[in-house]
mmCIF file of C-alpha atoms and ligand atoms in Angstrom:
data_model
loop_
_atom_site.group_PDB
_atom_site.id
_atom_site.type_symbol
_atom_site.label_atom_id
_atom_site.label_comp_id
_atom_site.label_asym_id
_atom_site.label_seq_id
_atom_site.Cartn_x
_atom_site.Cartn_y
_atom_site.Cartn_z
ATOM 1 C CA MET Q 1 -54.891 -86.026 -71.560
ATOM 2 C CA ARG Q 2 -51.635 -87.961 -71.918
ATOM 3 C CA LYS Q 3 -49.706 -84.770 -71.045
ATOM 4 C CA ASN Q 4 -51.759 -84.355 -67.876
ATOM 5 C CA ILE Q 5 -50.933 -87.885 -66.768
ATOM 6 C CA ALA Q 6 -47.244 -87.211 -67.447
ATOM 7 C CA SER Q 7 -47.221 -84.023 -65.382
ATOM 8 C CA TRP Q 8 -49.060 -85.752 -62.517
ATOM 9 C CA ARG Q 9 -46.488 -88.492 -62.597
ATOM 10 C CA ARG Q 10 -43.770 -85.885 -62.324
ATOM 11 C CA VAL Q 11 -45.500 -84.251 -59.341
ATOM 12 C CA ALA Q 12 -45.896 -87.647 -57.654
ATOM 13 C CA MET Q 13 -42.211 -88.399 -58.294
ATOM 14 C CA VAL Q 14 -41.094 -85.093 -56.751
ATOM 15 C CA ALA Q 15 -43.337 -85.678 -53.703
ATOM 16 C CA LEU Q 16 -41.956 -89.206 -53.299
ATOM 17 C CA MET Q 17 -38.343 -87.993 -53.481
ATOM 18 C CA ALA Q 18 -39.092 -85.257 -50.946
ATOM 19 C CA ALA Q 19 -40.689 -87.763 -48.558
ATOM 20 C CA LEU Q 20 -37.715 -90.140 -48.930
ATOM 21 C CA GLY Q 21 -35.293 -87.272 -48.296
ATOM 22 C CA ILE Q 22 -37.078 -86.239 -45.115
ATOM 23 C CA LEU Q 23 -37.327 -89.852 -43.951
ATOM 24 C CA SER Q 24 -33.649 -90.584 -44.557
ATOM 25 C CA THR Q 25 -32.451 -87.482 -42.670
ATOM 26 C CA GLY Q 26 -34.917 -88.359 -39.913
ATOM 27 C CA CYS Q 27 -33.404 -91.843 -39.632
ATOM 28 C CA SER Q 28 -29.858 -90.565 -39.266
ATOM 29 C CA ALA Q 29 -30.843 -87.953 -36.697
ATOM 30 C CA TRP Q 30 -32.782 -90.275 -34.403
ATOM 31 C CA GLY Q 31 -31.713 -93.821 -35.238
ATOM 32 C CA LEU Q 32 -27.949 -93.734 -35.932
ATOM 33 C CA LYS Q 33 -26.030 -94.463 -32.746
ATOM 34 C CA GLY Q 34 -22.762 -95.671 -34.244
ATOM 35 C CA PRO Q 35 -19.395 -95.492 -32.478
ATOM 36 C CA GLN Q 36 -18.429 -92.322 -34.380
ATOM 37 C CA SER Q 37 -21.877 -90.749 -34.528
ATOM 38 C CA VAL Q 38 -22.126 -87.001 -33.989
ATOM 39 C CA VAL Q 39 -25.874 -87.396 -33.423
ATOM 40 C CA ASP Q 40 -25.154 -89.384 -30.256
ATOM 41 C CA PRO Q 41 -23.136 -86.746 -28.357
ATOM 42 C CA ASP Q 42 -21.687 -86.903 -24.857
ATOM 43 C CA GLY Q 43 -20.422 -83.933 -22.871
ATOM 44 C CA PRO Q 44 -21.087 -80.203 -23.176
ATOM 45 C CA VAL Q 45 -18.954 -79.441 -26.259
ATOM 46 C CA ALA Q 46 -20.468 -82.156 -28.453
ATOM 47 C CA SER Q 47 -23.946 -81.292 -27.157
ATOM 48 C CA PHE Q 48 -23.487 -77.654 -28.159
ATOM 49 C CA GLN Q 49 -22.302 -78.708 -31.602
ATOM 50 C CA TYR Q 50 -25.221 -81.129 -31.966
ATOM 51 C CA TRP Q 51 -27.685 -78.419 -30.938
ATOM 52 C CA THR Q 52 -26.209 -76.033 -33.562
ATOM 53 C CA PHE Q 53 -26.530 -78.780 -36.161
ATOM 54 C CA LEU Q 54 -30.173 -79.416 -35.197
ATOM 55 C CA VAL Q 55 -31.107 -75.724 -35.429
ATOM 56 C CA SER Q 56 -29.526 -75.459 -38.932
ATOM 57 C CA PHE Q 57 -31.195 -78.724 -39.919
ATOM 58 C CA TYR Q 58 -34.681 -77.654 -38.849
ATOM 59 C CA VAL Q 59 -34.326 -74.202 -40.434
ATOM 60 C CA SER Q 60 -33.285 -75.896 -43.700
ATOM 61 C CA LEU Q 61 -36.156 -78.361 -43.371
ATOM 62 C CA LEU Q 62 -38.603 -75.479 -42.888
ATOM 63 C CA ILE Q 63 -37.304 -73.745 -46.054
ATOM 64 C CA PHE Q 64 -37.447 -77.031 -47.969
ATOM 65 C CA VAL Q 65 -41.045 -77.726 -46.946
ATOM 66 C CA CYS Q 66 -42.228 -74.152 -47.694
ATOM 67 C CA VAL Q 67 -40.540 -73.934 -51.095
ATOM 68 C CA GLY Q 68 -41.499 -77.508 -52.013
ATOM 69 C CA THR Q 69 -45.145 -76.951 -51.065
ATOM 70 C CA LEU Q 70 -45.285 -73.721 -53.098
ATOM 71 C CA ILE Q 71 -43.791 -75.440 -56.152
ATOM 72 C CA VAL Q 72 -46.242 -78.342 -55.931
ATOM 73 C CA TYR Q 73 -49.149 -75.911 -55.378
ATOM 74 C CA CYS Q 74 -48.157 -73.765 -58.397
ATOM 75 C CA VAL Q 75 -47.651 -76.780 -60.645
ATOM 76 C CA VAL Q 76 -51.103 -78.092 -59.782
ATOM 77 C CA ARG Q 77 -53.054 -74.851 -59.442
ATOM 78 C CA PHE Q 78 -51.732 -73.054 -62.539
ATOM 79 C CA ARG Q 79 -51.390 -75.906 -65.000
ATOM 80 C CA HIS Q 80 -52.899 -75.283 -68.428
ATOM 81 C CA PRO Q 81 -56.346 -76.885 -68.592
ATOM 82 C CA GLY Q 82 -56.264 -77.984 -72.214
ATOM 83 C CA GLU Q 83 -53.977 -79.044 -74.999
ATOM 84 C CA ILE Q 84 -50.972 -76.728 -75.597
ATOM 85 C CA THR Q 85 -50.450 -75.720 -79.245
ATOM 86 C CA PRO Q 86 -48.110 -73.174 -80.848
ATOM 87 C CA ASP Q 87 -51.086 -70.742 -80.833
ATOM 88 C CA THR Q 88 -51.695 -71.020 -77.061
ATOM 89 C CA PRO Q 89 -51.128 -67.532 -75.627
ATOM 90 C CA LEU Q 90 -48.484 -67.034 -72.924
ATOM 91 C CA PRO Q 91 -49.755 -66.467 -69.380
ATOM 92 C CA ASP Q 92 -49.499 -62.937 -67.881
ATOM 93 C CA GLN Q 93 -45.839 -61.964 -67.666
ATOM 94 C CA GLY Q 94 -45.008 -60.129 -64.421
ATOM 95 C CA HIS Q 95 -41.792 -58.455 -63.269
ATOM 96 C CA GLY Q 96 -41.901 -59.599 -59.681
ATOM 97 C CA SER Q 97 -43.328 -58.000 -56.581
ATOM 98 C CA THR Q 98 -41.251 -55.532 -54.582
ATOM 99 C CA LYS Q 99 -43.203 -56.271 -51.403
ATOM 100 C CA LEU Q 100 -42.705 -60.017 -51.807
ATOM 101 C CA GLU Q 101 -38.989 -59.644 -52.498
ATOM 102 C CA ILE Q 102 -38.364 -57.399 -49.491
ATOM 103 C CA GLY Q 103 -40.445 -59.804 -47.403
ATOM 104 C CA LEU Q 104 -38.321 -62.781 -48.497
ATOM 105 C CA ILE Q 105 -35.095 -60.891 -47.739
ATOM 106 C CA LEU Q 106 -36.375 -60.102 -44.229
ATOM 107 C CA VAL Q 107 -37.384 -63.735 -43.665
ATOM 108 C CA SER Q 108 -33.895 -64.867 -44.798
ATOM 109 C CA ILE Q 109 -32.236 -62.424 -42.389
ATOM 110 C CA VAL Q 110 -34.358 -63.700 -39.512
ATOM 111 C CA LEU Q 111 -33.497 -67.325 -40.364
ATOM 112 C CA VAL Q 112 -29.750 -66.538 -40.533
ATOM 113 C CA ILE Q 113 -29.993 -64.915 -37.093
ATOM 114 C CA VAL Q 114 -31.814 -67.992 -35.769
ATOM 115 C CA ILE Q 115 -28.851 -70.139 -36.923
ATOM 116 C CA LEU Q 116 -26.221 -67.612 -35.772
ATOM 117 C CA VAL Q 117 -27.378 -67.424 -32.149
ATOM 118 C CA PRO Q 118 -26.538 -71.042 -31.133
ATOM 119 C CA ALA Q 119 -23.470 -71.058 -33.419
ATOM 120 C CA LEU Q 120 -21.947 -67.948 -31.765
ATOM 121 C CA GLU Q 121 -22.985 -69.104 -28.308
ATOM 122 C CA GLY Q 122 -21.192 -72.424 -28.954
ATOM 123 C CA GLN Q 123 -18.102 -70.628 -30.270
ATOM 124 C CA PHE Q 124 -17.813 -68.545 -27.093
ATOM 125 C CA TYR Q 125 -18.532 -71.566 -24.930
ATOM 126 C CA GLN Q 126 -15.772 -73.595 -26.561
ATOM 127 C CA GLY Q 127 -13.298 -70.719 -26.853
ATOM 128 C CA THR Q 128 -13.396 -69.661 -23.192
ATOM 129 C CA LEU Q 129 -12.143 -72.395 -20.911
ATOM 130 C CA GLN Q 130 -10.275 -70.696 -18.056
ATOM 131 C CA ASP Q 131 -13.250 -68.491 -17.104
ATOM 132 C CA ARG Q 132 -15.531 -71.490 -17.106
ATOM 133 C CA GLU Q 133 -13.579 -74.333 -15.522
ATOM 134 C CA SER Q 134 -11.384 -74.187 -12.444
ATOM 135 C CA ASP Q 135 -10.150 -77.766 -12.717
ATOM 136 C CA VAL Q 136 -8.665 -78.534 -16.124
ATOM 137 C CA MET Q 137 -6.439 -81.447 -17.106
ATOM 138 C CA VAL Q 138 -3.961 -80.876 -19.934
ATOM 139 C CA ILE Q 139 -3.041 -83.485 -22.537
ATOM 140 C CA ARG Q 140 -0.419 -82.598 -25.130
ATOM 141 C CA VAL Q 141 -1.205 -84.279 -28.426
ATOM 142 C CA THR Q 142 1.433 -84.648 -31.113
ATOM 143 C CA ALA Q 143 0.396 -86.005 -34.494
ATOM 144 C CA TYR Q 144 2.819 -88.091 -36.558
ATOM 145 C CA GLN Q 145 2.424 -89.871 -39.877
ATOM 146 C CA TRP Q 146 0.405 -91.963 -38.841
ATOM 147 C CA TRP Q 147 -0.078 -92.178 -35.117
ATOM 148 C CA TRP Q 148 -0.783 -89.997 -32.088
ATOM 149 C CA LYS Q 149 1.342 -89.262 -29.037
ATOM 150 C CA PHE Q 150 -0.483 -88.299 -25.828
ATOM 151 C CA GLU Q 151 1.508 -86.663 -23.019
ATOM 152 C CA TYR Q 152 0.149 -85.715 -19.598
ATOM 153 C CA PRO Q 153 2.668 -83.086 -18.392
ATOM 154 C CA LYS Q 154 1.309 -82.839 -14.831
ATOM 155 C CA GLU Q 155 0.682 -86.558 -14.318
ATOM 156 C CA GLY Q 156 3.941 -87.572 -16.045
ATOM 157 C CA VAL Q 157 2.422 -90.055 -18.477
ATOM 158 C CA ILE Q 158 3.340 -90.670 -22.126
ATOM 159 C CA THR Q 159 1.277 -92.999 -24.258
ATOM 160 C CA ALA Q 160 0.275 -93.505 -27.871
ATOM 161 C CA ASN Q 161 -2.933 -93.991 -29.838
ATOM 162 C CA GLU Q 162 -5.025 -94.876 -26.770
ATOM 163 C CA PHE Q 163 -5.456 -92.627 -23.776
ATOM 164 C CA THR Q 164 -7.627 -92.374 -20.707
ATOM 165 C CA ILE Q 165 -9.474 -89.424 -19.192
ATOM 166 C CA PRO Q 166 -11.527 -89.082 -16.004
ATOM 167 C CA THR Q 167 -15.268 -88.601 -16.489
ATOM 168 C CA GLY Q 168 -16.616 -85.210 -15.506
ATOM 169 C CA LYS Q 169 -13.305 -83.376 -15.909
ATOM 170 C CA ALA Q 170 -12.614 -80.744 -18.553
ATOM 171 C CA VAL Q 171 -9.640 -81.857 -20.643
ATOM 172 C CA LYS Q 172 -7.643 -79.329 -22.638
ATOM 173 C CA PHE Q 173 -5.926 -80.854 -25.650
ATOM 174 C CA GLU Q 174 -2.867 -78.903 -26.827
ATOM 175 C CA LEU Q 175 -2.303 -79.912 -30.429
ATOM 176 C CA THR Q 176 0.962 -79.974 -32.352
ATOM 177 C CA THR Q 177 2.311 -81.987 -35.256
ATOM 178 C CA ASN Q 178 5.684 -83.493 -36.008
ATOM 179 C CA ASP Q 179 5.255 -83.324 -39.773
ATOM 180 C CA VAL Q 180 2.240 -82.380 -41.913
ATOM 181 C CA ILE Q 181 -1.247 -81.030 -41.141
ATOM 182 C CA HIS Q 182 -3.521 -83.478 -39.342
ATOM 183 C CA SER Q 183 -6.860 -82.942 -37.622
ATOM 184 C CA PHE Q 184 -8.054 -84.141 -34.222
ATOM 185 C CA TRP Q 185 -11.615 -85.366 -33.830
ATOM 186 C CA ILE Q 186 -13.534 -87.451 -31.311
ATOM 187 C CA PRO Q 187 -16.970 -87.361 -32.956
ATOM 188 C CA ARG Q 188 -19.045 -88.231 -29.881
ATOM 189 C CA LEU Q 189 -17.165 -85.801 -27.595
ATOM 190 C CA GLY Q 190 -16.684 -82.901 -30.010
ATOM 191 C CA GLY Q 191 -14.186 -81.308 -32.313
ATOM 192 C CA LYS Q 192 -12.673 -81.132 -34.786
ATOM 193 C CA MET Q 193 -9.497 -79.044 -34.702
ATOM 194 C CA ASP Q 194 -6.661 -78.896 -37.220
ATOM 195 C CA VAL Q 195 -3.202 -79.867 -36.009
ATOM 196 C CA MET Q 196 -0.811 -77.492 -37.783
ATOM 197 C CA PRO Q 197 2.984 -77.287 -38.105
ATOM 198 C CA ASN Q 198 4.456 -74.343 -36.139
ATOM 199 C CA GLN Q 199 1.125 -73.544 -34.570
ATOM 200 C CA HIS Q 200 -0.383 -74.452 -31.211
ATOM 201 C CA ASN Q 201 -4.086 -75.103 -31.587
ATOM 202 C CA TRP Q 202 -6.191 -76.362 -28.734
ATOM 203 C CA LEU Q 203 -9.656 -77.535 -27.890
ATOM 204 C CA TRP Q 204 -11.313 -78.834 -24.760
ATOM 205 C CA LEU Q 205 -13.746 -81.661 -24.232
ATOM 206 C CA ARG Q 206 -15.489 -83.344 -21.354
ATOM 207 C CA ALA Q 207 -16.923 -86.854 -21.187
ATOM 208 C CA THR Q 208 -19.783 -87.411 -18.763
ATOM 209 C CA GLN Q 209 -20.379 -91.128 -19.416
ATOM 210 C CA PRO Q 210 -17.708 -93.809 -18.930
ATOM 211 C CA GLY Q 211 -16.905 -95.632 -22.146
ATOM 212 C CA MET Q 212 -14.712 -95.820 -25.212
ATOM 213 C CA TYR Q 213 -14.825 -92.929 -27.649
ATOM 214 C CA TYR Q 214 -13.353 -93.399 -31.115
ATOM 215 C CA GLY Q 215 -11.115 -90.721 -32.600
ATOM 216 C CA GLN Q 216 -9.841 -90.235 -36.119
ATOM 217 C CA CYS Q 217 -7.500 -87.995 -38.071
ATOM 218 C CA VAL Q 218 -9.746 -85.947 -40.358
ATOM 219 C CA GLU Q 219 -7.258 -84.089 -42.537
ATOM 220 C CA PHE Q 220 -5.674 -85.955 -45.446
ATOM 221 C CA CYS Q 221 -2.075 -86.431 -44.332
ATOM 222 C CA GLY Q 222 -0.623 -89.030 -46.689
ATOM 223 C CA GLU Q 223 -1.220 -92.562 -47.885
ATOM 224 C CA SER Q 224 -2.200 -93.978 -44.480
ATOM 225 C CA HIS Q 225 -4.384 -91.070 -43.346
ATOM 226 C CA ALA Q 226 -7.409 -93.364 -43.009
ATOM 227 C CA PHE Q 227 -5.396 -95.634 -40.662
ATOM 228 C CA MET Q 228 -4.613 -92.844 -38.209
ATOM 229 C CA LYS Q 229 -7.156 -93.613 -35.547
ATOM 230 C CA PHE Q 230 -7.128 -93.335 -31.775
ATOM 231 C CA ARG Q 231 -9.242 -94.298 -28.798
ATOM 232 C CA CYS Q 232 -10.249 -92.294 -25.771
ATOM 233 C CA PHE Q 233 -11.323 -94.216 -22.669
ATOM 234 C CA ALA Q 234 -13.385 -92.244 -20.170
ATOM 235 C CA VAL Q 235 -13.327 -93.835 -16.703
ATOM 236 C CA PRO Q 236 -14.378 -92.766 -13.182
ATOM 237 C CA PRO Q 237 -11.726 -90.603 -11.414
ATOM 238 C CA ASP Q 238 -10.523 -93.418 -9.094
ATOM 239 C CA ASP Q 239 -9.913 -95.716 -12.060
ATOM 240 C CA PHE Q 240 -8.142 -92.886 -13.821
ATOM 241 C CA ASN Q 241 -5.735 -92.411 -10.903
ATOM 242 C CA ARG Q 242 -4.955 -96.143 -10.946
ATOM 243 C CA TRP Q 243 -4.360 -95.957 -14.709
ATOM 244 C CA VAL Q 244 -1.939 -93.029 -14.230
ATOM 245 C CA GLU Q 245 0.031 -94.885 -11.545
ATOM 246 C CA HIS Q 246 0.312 -97.928 -13.786
ATOM 247 C CA GLN Q 247 1.293 -95.991 -16.911
ATOM 248 C CA LYS Q 248 3.963 -94.039 -14.994
ATOM 249 C CA SER Q 249 5.680 -97.204 -13.840
ATOM 250 C CA ASP Q 250 8.552 -98.810 -15.745
ATOM 251 C CA ALA Q 251 8.147 -101.993 -17.763
ATOM 252 C CA HIS Q 252 8.267 -105.351 -15.944
ATOM 253 C CA GLU Q 253 11.554 -107.222 -15.918
ATOM 254 C CA VAL Q 254 11.164 -110.243 -18.174
ATOM 255 C CA THR Q 255 12.265 -113.734 -17.119
ATOM 256 C CA ASP Q 256 10.809 -116.010 -19.803
ATOM 257 C CA PRO Q 257 13.791 -116.978 -22.042
ATOM 258 C CA VAL Q 258 11.926 -116.255 -25.311
ATOM 259 C CA ALA Q 259 10.851 -112.817 -24.052
ATOM 260 C CA VAL Q 260 14.406 -112.134 -22.810
ATOM 261 C CA ARG Q 261 15.667 -112.874 -26.323
ATOM 262 C CA GLY Q 262 12.998 -110.487 -27.649
ATOM 263 C CA ARG Q 263 14.159 -107.762 -25.270
ATOM 264 C CA ASP Q 264 17.761 -108.186 -26.434
ATOM 265 C CA LEU Q 265 16.668 -108.096 -30.085
ATOM 266 C CA PHE Q 266 14.669 -104.951 -29.378
ATOM 267 C CA LYS Q 267 17.893 -103.276 -28.282
ATOM 268 C CA SER Q 268 20.234 -104.799 -30.873
ATOM 269 C CA LYS Q 269 17.985 -104.486 -33.952
ATOM 270 C CA SER Q 270 17.692 -100.695 -33.656
ATOM 271 C CA CYS Q 271 14.013 -100.770 -32.579
ATOM 272 C CA VAL Q 272 15.184 -98.786 -29.576
ATOM 273 C CA GLY Q 273 16.362 -95.986 -31.887
ATOM 274 C CA CYS Q 274 12.733 -94.973 -32.472
ATOM 275 C CA HIS Q 275 10.709 -96.602 -29.647
ATOM 276 C CA THR Q 276 11.142 -96.255 -25.901
ATOM 277 C CA ILE Q 277 10.447 -98.999 -23.371
ATOM 278 C CA ARG Q 278 11.204 -97.442 -19.971
ATOM 279 C CA PRO Q 279 13.460 -97.557 -18.020
ATOM 280 C CA THR Q 280 15.778 -98.125 -21.036
ATOM 281 C CA PRO Q 281 16.282 -94.813 -22.849
ATOM 282 C CA GLY Q 282 15.064 -94.875 -26.448
ATOM 283 C CA GLY Q 283 13.901 -92.764 -29.364
ATOM 284 C CA ASN Q 284 10.741 -90.727 -29.414
ATOM 285 C CA VAL Q 285 9.830 -90.654 -33.118
ATOM 286 C CA ALA Q 286 7.635 -93.749 -32.739
ATOM 287 C CA PRO Q 287 5.103 -94.843 -30.098
ATOM 288 C CA ASP Q 288 6.282 -95.399 -26.510
ATOM 289 C CA LEU Q 289 5.847 -99.141 -25.946
ATOM 290 C CA THR Q 290 6.427 -99.329 -22.175
ATOM 291 C CA HIS Q 291 2.860 -100.541 -21.579
ATOM 292 C CA LEU Q 292 1.977 -101.727 -25.075
ATOM 293 C CA ALA Q 293 0.206 -104.852 -23.823
ATOM 294 C CA SER Q 294 -2.239 -102.682 -21.833
ATOM 295 C CA ARG Q 295 -3.608 -101.222 -25.082
ATOM 296 C CA THR Q 296 -6.483 -102.809 -26.967
ATOM 297 C CA THR Q 297 -5.077 -102.120 -30.431
ATOM 298 C CA ILE Q 298 -1.784 -101.637 -32.275
ATOM 299 C CA ALA Q 299 -0.788 -99.576 -35.318
ATOM 300 C CA ALA Q 300 -2.979 -96.574 -34.326
ATOM 301 C CA GLY Q 301 -6.217 -98.460 -33.849
ATOM 302 C CA VAL Q 302 -5.951 -100.520 -37.026
ATOM 303 C CA LEU Q 303 -5.298 -104.006 -35.584
ATOM 304 C CA ASP Q 304 -6.503 -105.665 -32.380
ATOM 305 C CA ASN Q 305 -3.615 -106.170 -29.974
ATOM 306 C CA THR Q 306 -3.148 -109.950 -30.367
ATOM 307 C CA PRO Q 307 0.019 -112.061 -30.794
ATOM 308 C CA GLU Q 308 -1.037 -112.878 -34.378
ATOM 309 C CA ASN Q 309 -1.448 -109.218 -35.265
ATOM 310 C CA LEU Q 310 1.833 -108.229 -33.612
ATOM 311 C CA ALA Q 311 3.567 -110.875 -35.731
ATOM 312 C CA LYS Q 312 1.717 -109.681 -38.830
ATOM 313 C CA TRP Q 313 2.795 -106.119 -38.128
ATOM 314 C CA LEU Q 314 6.450 -107.046 -37.507
ATOM 315 C CA ASN Q 315 6.509 -109.182 -40.654
ATOM 316 C CA HIS Q 316 5.344 -106.514 -43.035
ATOM 317 C CA PRO Q 317 4.057 -103.298 -41.452
ATOM 318 C CA GLY Q 318 3.390 -101.792 -44.879
ATOM 319 C CA ASN Q 319 0.640 -104.356 -45.516
ATOM 320 C CA THR Q 320 -1.294 -102.800 -42.655
ATOM 321 C CA LYS Q 321 -0.176 -99.210 -43.007
ATOM 322 C CA PRO Q 322 1.276 -98.337 -46.433
ATOM 323 C CA GLY Q 323 4.147 -95.879 -46.422
ATOM 324 C CA ASN Q 324 5.001 -96.075 -42.715
ATOM 325 C CA MET Q 325 8.576 -95.531 -41.549
ATOM 326 C CA MET Q 326 9.054 -98.994 -40.086
ATOM 327 C CA GLU Q 327 8.268 -100.598 -43.425
ATOM 328 C CA ALA Q 328 11.013 -98.634 -45.144
ATOM 329 C CA ALA Q 329 13.462 -99.532 -42.398
ATOM 330 C CA PHE Q 330 12.639 -103.236 -42.711
ATOM 331 C CA LEU Q 331 12.889 -103.276 -46.475
ATOM 332 C CA HIS Q 332 16.563 -102.538 -46.607
ATOM 333 C CA GLY Q 333 17.563 -99.757 -48.954
ATOM 334 C CA GLU Q 334 14.067 -98.687 -49.958
ATOM 335 C CA PRO Q 335 14.215 -95.005 -50.883
ATOM 336 C CA TYR Q 336 12.418 -92.832 -48.386
ATOM 337 C CA PRO Q 337 11.752 -89.081 -48.555
ATOM 338 C CA GLU Q 338 14.610 -87.247 -46.894
ATOM 339 C CA TRP Q 339 12.379 -84.930 -44.872
ATOM 340 C CA ARG Q 340 10.733 -87.914 -43.244
ATOM 341 C CA ARG Q 341 13.953 -89.545 -42.024
ATOM 342 C CA PRO Q 342 14.623 -89.162 -38.312
ATOM 343 C CA TRP Q 343 18.330 -88.974 -39.048
ATOM 344 C CA PRO Q 344 20.555 -89.213 -42.183
ATOM 345 C CA GLY Q 345 21.180 -92.765 -43.347
ATOM 346 C CA TRP Q 346 18.324 -94.054 -41.206
ATOM 347 C CA ASP Q 347 16.703 -95.929 -44.080
ATOM 348 C CA ASN Q 348 19.909 -97.895 -44.687
ATOM 349 C CA LEU Q 349 19.503 -99.753 -41.406
ATOM 350 C CA ASN Q 350 19.224 -103.457 -41.903
ATOM 351 C CA ILE Q 351 16.850 -104.674 -39.261
ATOM 352 C CA ALA Q 352 15.262 -107.505 -41.234
ATOM 353 C CA LEU Q 353 13.763 -110.125 -38.921
ATOM 354 C CA ASN Q 354 13.438 -113.893 -39.322
ATOM 355 C CA GLN Q 355 10.503 -115.889 -37.934
ATOM 356 C CA GLY Q 356 12.390 -116.760 -34.716
ATOM 357 C CA ASP Q 357 13.154 -113.064 -34.127
ATOM 358 C CA ILE Q 358 9.505 -112.169 -34.652
ATOM 359 C CA ASP Q 359 8.302 -114.848 -32.186
ATOM 360 C CA ALA Q 360 10.773 -113.572 -29.570
ATOM 361 C CA LEU Q 361 9.771 -109.932 -30.092
ATOM 362 C CA VAL Q 362 6.080 -110.812 -29.862
ATOM 363 C CA ALA Q 363 6.700 -112.639 -26.574
ATOM 364 C CA TYR Q 364 8.542 -109.587 -25.239
ATOM 365 C CA LEU Q 365 5.933 -107.067 -26.424
ATOM 366 C CA ARG Q 366 3.121 -109.176 -24.949
ATOM 367 C CA SER Q 367 4.838 -108.978 -21.557
ATOM 368 C CA LEU Q 368 4.655 -105.170 -21.496
ATOM 369 C CA GLU Q 369 1.451 -104.888 -19.509
HETATM 370 CU CU1 LIG H 1 -3.183 -87.573 -39.940
HETATM 371 CU CU2 LIG H 1 -4.865 -87.662 -41.641
#
């Protein structure tokens, strides 16, 4: 009797776990609308990927329910009615059923085909852009440890970590990297695609709804991989054209004396060796800052773009993003891997800043609307 109670408890436990499992997957599929949620897709590419996910999910759920029900049925239906002793004879020992086995193989093949159809359809849909879209905008994406450069070759715009696209337009992202392997992903719009050295990968996406779409590097690329975020703003076409005109323009002339001092420091403290603020020529191994103040975040989406955070970043960038190049440059003489240096001797630059320098630089950077 005690054994029966124990086995019933086990059956109840299994049923409870199964119910919880189904409930929890149900919650994430229909209730989770987070900023990086793939179950809240926008645009055709993400919708295709979501549909493929749903088909695989429901096929798996069907298998789970069938197998689970059979197990529960067998446990209940064929349990031994009495006490089990060493003398209890074994039940009939079979060697399987050929018909049943062939039947199960056929069912498996059918289920694989059911999953393959939307998966292959999605692959062809995503892999053929020119035949499908007559009006495509190109954005060249270059990944760096740990930030993203976005170039619009036709529109003549260069920006970093935050970029804007027009709603309704197919956007082709041409992906390259300056250093190691990264991966480009905007969960709600689709993806992901690896960004490989010496290889030109691409993917295309389209946003239908205006809004902000979060992006994230999804290939481990060093100590600050998790801090390599980006933001995609989808706006109506007219707003996009205004954004392009603004981003193409040069930085404002500054007149405020503190900001003027910041501008001079920017040039004299070697910042200009890595960053560009147009029209002054500068380096291109770090984000273009011409319109920094128009962005919502700094440090590749890690900090809100506020004066306090700019000062925090300039004080000790490594506190926000361990291992980044600017940190090594600030901490004079810190050894830095040779392959990561933009030029020999770069990490011997002494560009240490005092509080007055930082205040002036913040004032200057805040003026770059
Ligand atoms: Cu770049 Cu992870």
